[in-house]
PDB file of C-alpha atoms in Angstrom:
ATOM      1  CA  UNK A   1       0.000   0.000   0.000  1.00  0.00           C
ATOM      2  CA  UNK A   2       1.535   3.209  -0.721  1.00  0.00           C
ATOM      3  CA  UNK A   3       2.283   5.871   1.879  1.00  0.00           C
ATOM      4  CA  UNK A   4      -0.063   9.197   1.755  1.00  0.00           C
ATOM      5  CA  UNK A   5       0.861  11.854   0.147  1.00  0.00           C
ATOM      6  CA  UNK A   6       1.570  15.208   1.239  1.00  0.00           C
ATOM      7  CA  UNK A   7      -0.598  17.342   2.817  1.00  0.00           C
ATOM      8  CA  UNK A   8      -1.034  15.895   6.252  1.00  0.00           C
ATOM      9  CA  UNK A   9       1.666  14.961   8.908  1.00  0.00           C
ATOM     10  CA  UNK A  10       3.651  11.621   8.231  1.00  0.00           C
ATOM     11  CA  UNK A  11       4.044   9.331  11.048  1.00  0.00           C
ATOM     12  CA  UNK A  12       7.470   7.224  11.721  1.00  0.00           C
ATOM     13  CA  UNK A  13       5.396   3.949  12.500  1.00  0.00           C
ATOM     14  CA  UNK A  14       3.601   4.839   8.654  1.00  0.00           C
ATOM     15  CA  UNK A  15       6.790   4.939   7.125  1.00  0.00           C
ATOM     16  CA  UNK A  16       7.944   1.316   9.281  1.00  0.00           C
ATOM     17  CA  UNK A  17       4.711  -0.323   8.133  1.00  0.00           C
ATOM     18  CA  UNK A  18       5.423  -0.258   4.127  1.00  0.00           C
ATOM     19  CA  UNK A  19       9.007  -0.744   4.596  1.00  0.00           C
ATOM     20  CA  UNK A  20       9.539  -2.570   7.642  1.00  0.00           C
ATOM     21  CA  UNK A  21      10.950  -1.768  10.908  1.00  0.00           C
ATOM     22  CA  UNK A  22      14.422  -1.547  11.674  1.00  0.00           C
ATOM     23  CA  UNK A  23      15.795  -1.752  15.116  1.00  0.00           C
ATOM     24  CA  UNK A  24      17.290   1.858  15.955  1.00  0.00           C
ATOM     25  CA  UNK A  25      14.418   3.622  14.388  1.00  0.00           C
ATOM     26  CA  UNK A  26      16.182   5.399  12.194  1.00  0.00           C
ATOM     27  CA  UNK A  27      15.014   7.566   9.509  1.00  0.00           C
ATOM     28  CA  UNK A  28      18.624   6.976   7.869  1.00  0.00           C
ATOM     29  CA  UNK A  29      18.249   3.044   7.826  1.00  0.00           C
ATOM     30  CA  UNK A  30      16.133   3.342   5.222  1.00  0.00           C
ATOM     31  CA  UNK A  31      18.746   5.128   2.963  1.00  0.00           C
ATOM     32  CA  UNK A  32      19.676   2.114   1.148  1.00  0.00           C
ATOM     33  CA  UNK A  33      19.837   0.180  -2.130  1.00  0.00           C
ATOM     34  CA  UNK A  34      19.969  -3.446  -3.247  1.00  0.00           C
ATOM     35  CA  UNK A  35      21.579  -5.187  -5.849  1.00  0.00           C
ATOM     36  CA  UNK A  36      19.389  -8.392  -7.410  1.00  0.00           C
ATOM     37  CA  UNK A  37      21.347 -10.421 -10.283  1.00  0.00           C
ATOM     38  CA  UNK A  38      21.980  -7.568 -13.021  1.00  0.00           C
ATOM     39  CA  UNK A  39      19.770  -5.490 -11.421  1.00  0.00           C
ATOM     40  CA  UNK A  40      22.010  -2.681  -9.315  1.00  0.00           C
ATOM     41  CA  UNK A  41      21.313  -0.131  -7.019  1.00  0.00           C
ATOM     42  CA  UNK A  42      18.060  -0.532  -6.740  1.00  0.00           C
ATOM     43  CA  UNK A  43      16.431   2.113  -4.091  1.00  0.00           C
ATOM     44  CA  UNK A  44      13.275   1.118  -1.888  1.00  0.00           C
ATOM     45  CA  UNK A  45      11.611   3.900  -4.004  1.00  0.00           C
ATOM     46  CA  UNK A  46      12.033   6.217  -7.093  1.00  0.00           C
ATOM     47  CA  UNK A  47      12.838  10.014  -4.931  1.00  0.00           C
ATOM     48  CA  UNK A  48      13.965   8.110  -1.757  1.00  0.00           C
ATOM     49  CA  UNK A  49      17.769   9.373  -1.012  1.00  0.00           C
ATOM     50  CA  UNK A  50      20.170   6.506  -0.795  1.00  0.00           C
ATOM     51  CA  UNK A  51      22.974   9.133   0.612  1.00  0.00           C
ATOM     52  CA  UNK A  52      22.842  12.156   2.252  1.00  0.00           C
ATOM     53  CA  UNK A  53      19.821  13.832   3.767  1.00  0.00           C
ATOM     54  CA  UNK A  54      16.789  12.227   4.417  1.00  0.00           C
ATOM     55  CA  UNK A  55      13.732  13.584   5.888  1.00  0.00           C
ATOM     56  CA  UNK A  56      10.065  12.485   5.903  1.00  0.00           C
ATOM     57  CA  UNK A  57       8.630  14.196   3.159  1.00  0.00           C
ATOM     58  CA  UNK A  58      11.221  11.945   0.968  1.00  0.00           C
ATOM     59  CA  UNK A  59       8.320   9.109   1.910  1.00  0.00           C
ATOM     60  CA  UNK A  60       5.143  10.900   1.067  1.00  0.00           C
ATOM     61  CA  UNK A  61       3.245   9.038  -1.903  1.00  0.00           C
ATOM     62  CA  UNK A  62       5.977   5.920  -1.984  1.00  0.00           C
ATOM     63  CA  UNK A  63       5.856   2.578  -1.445  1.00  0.00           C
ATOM     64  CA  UNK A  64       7.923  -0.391  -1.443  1.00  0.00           C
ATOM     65  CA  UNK A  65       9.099  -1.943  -5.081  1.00  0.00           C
ATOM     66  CA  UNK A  66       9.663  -5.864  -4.757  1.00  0.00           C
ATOM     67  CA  UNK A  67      11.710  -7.160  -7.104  1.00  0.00           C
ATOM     68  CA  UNK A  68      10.997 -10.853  -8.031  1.00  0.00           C
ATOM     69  CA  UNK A  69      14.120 -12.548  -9.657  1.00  0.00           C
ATOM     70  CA  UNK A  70      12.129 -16.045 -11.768  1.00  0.00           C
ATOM     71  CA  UNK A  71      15.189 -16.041 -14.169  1.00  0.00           C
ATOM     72  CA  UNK A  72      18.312 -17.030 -12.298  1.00  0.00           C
ATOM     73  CA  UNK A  73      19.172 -20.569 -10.901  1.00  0.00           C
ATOM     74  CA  UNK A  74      18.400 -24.135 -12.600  1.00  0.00           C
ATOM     75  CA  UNK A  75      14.769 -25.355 -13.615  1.00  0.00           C
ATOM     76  CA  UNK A  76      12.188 -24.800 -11.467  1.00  0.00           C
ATOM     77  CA  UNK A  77       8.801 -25.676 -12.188  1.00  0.00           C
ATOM     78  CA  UNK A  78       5.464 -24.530 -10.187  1.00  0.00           C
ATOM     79  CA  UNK A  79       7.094 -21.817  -8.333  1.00  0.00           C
ATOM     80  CA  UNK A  80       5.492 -18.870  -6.451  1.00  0.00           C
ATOM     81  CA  UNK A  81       6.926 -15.763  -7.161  1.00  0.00           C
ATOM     82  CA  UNK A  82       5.131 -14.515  -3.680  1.00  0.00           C
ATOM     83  CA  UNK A  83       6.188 -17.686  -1.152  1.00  0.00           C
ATOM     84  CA  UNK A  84       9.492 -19.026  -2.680  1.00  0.00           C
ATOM     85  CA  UNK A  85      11.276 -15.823  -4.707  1.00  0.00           C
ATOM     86  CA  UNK A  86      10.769 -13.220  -2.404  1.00  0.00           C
ATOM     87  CA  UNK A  87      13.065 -13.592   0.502  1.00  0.00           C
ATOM     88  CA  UNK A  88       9.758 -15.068   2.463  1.00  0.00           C
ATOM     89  CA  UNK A  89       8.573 -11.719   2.717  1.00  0.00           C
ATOM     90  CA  UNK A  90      10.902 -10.280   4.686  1.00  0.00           C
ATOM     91  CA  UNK A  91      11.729  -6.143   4.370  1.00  0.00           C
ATOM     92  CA  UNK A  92      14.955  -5.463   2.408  1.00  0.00           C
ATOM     93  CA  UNK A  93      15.198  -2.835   6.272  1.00  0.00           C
ATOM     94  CA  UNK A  94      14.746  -5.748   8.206  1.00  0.00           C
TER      95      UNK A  94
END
């Protein structure tokens, strides 16, 4: 579900439930990025600093992107993308 957008104040436990909680609660925790097979730096949202400053309004309107890698490894058959690809849904933050 995608975070609200602007206009209203932003909450720090919003923010933790589309992207997970970390243990400091730190805003800064979620400047991050992820590289999956070819894919490279890859930030938990488009506008979302990965270095630098970060401050809540960087959050308003985003939402988590979930990358779902059914290309690499051997042959699989009857595979959920959902259950088996995606680190058992578990938060990149997490």
């Amino acid at each position: 579900m995608t975070i609200k957008s602007s206009g209203s104040s932003l909450s720090f436990s919003e923010i933790e439930a589309e992207f997970g909680a970390n243990g400091s609660r730190s805003l800064g925790s979620y400047r991050l990025t992820q590289n999956i097979g070819s894919l490279s730096n890859l930030p938990l949202d488009s506008g979302i600093p990965t270095s630098g400053e970060i401050k809540f309004s960087d959050f308003y309107s985003k939402k988590l992107n979930v990358v779902v890698d059914c290309h690499s490894g051997g042959e699989e058959t009857r595979k959920s993308a959902k259950n088996d690809k995606w680190n058992n849904n578990k938060s990149p933050i997490a």
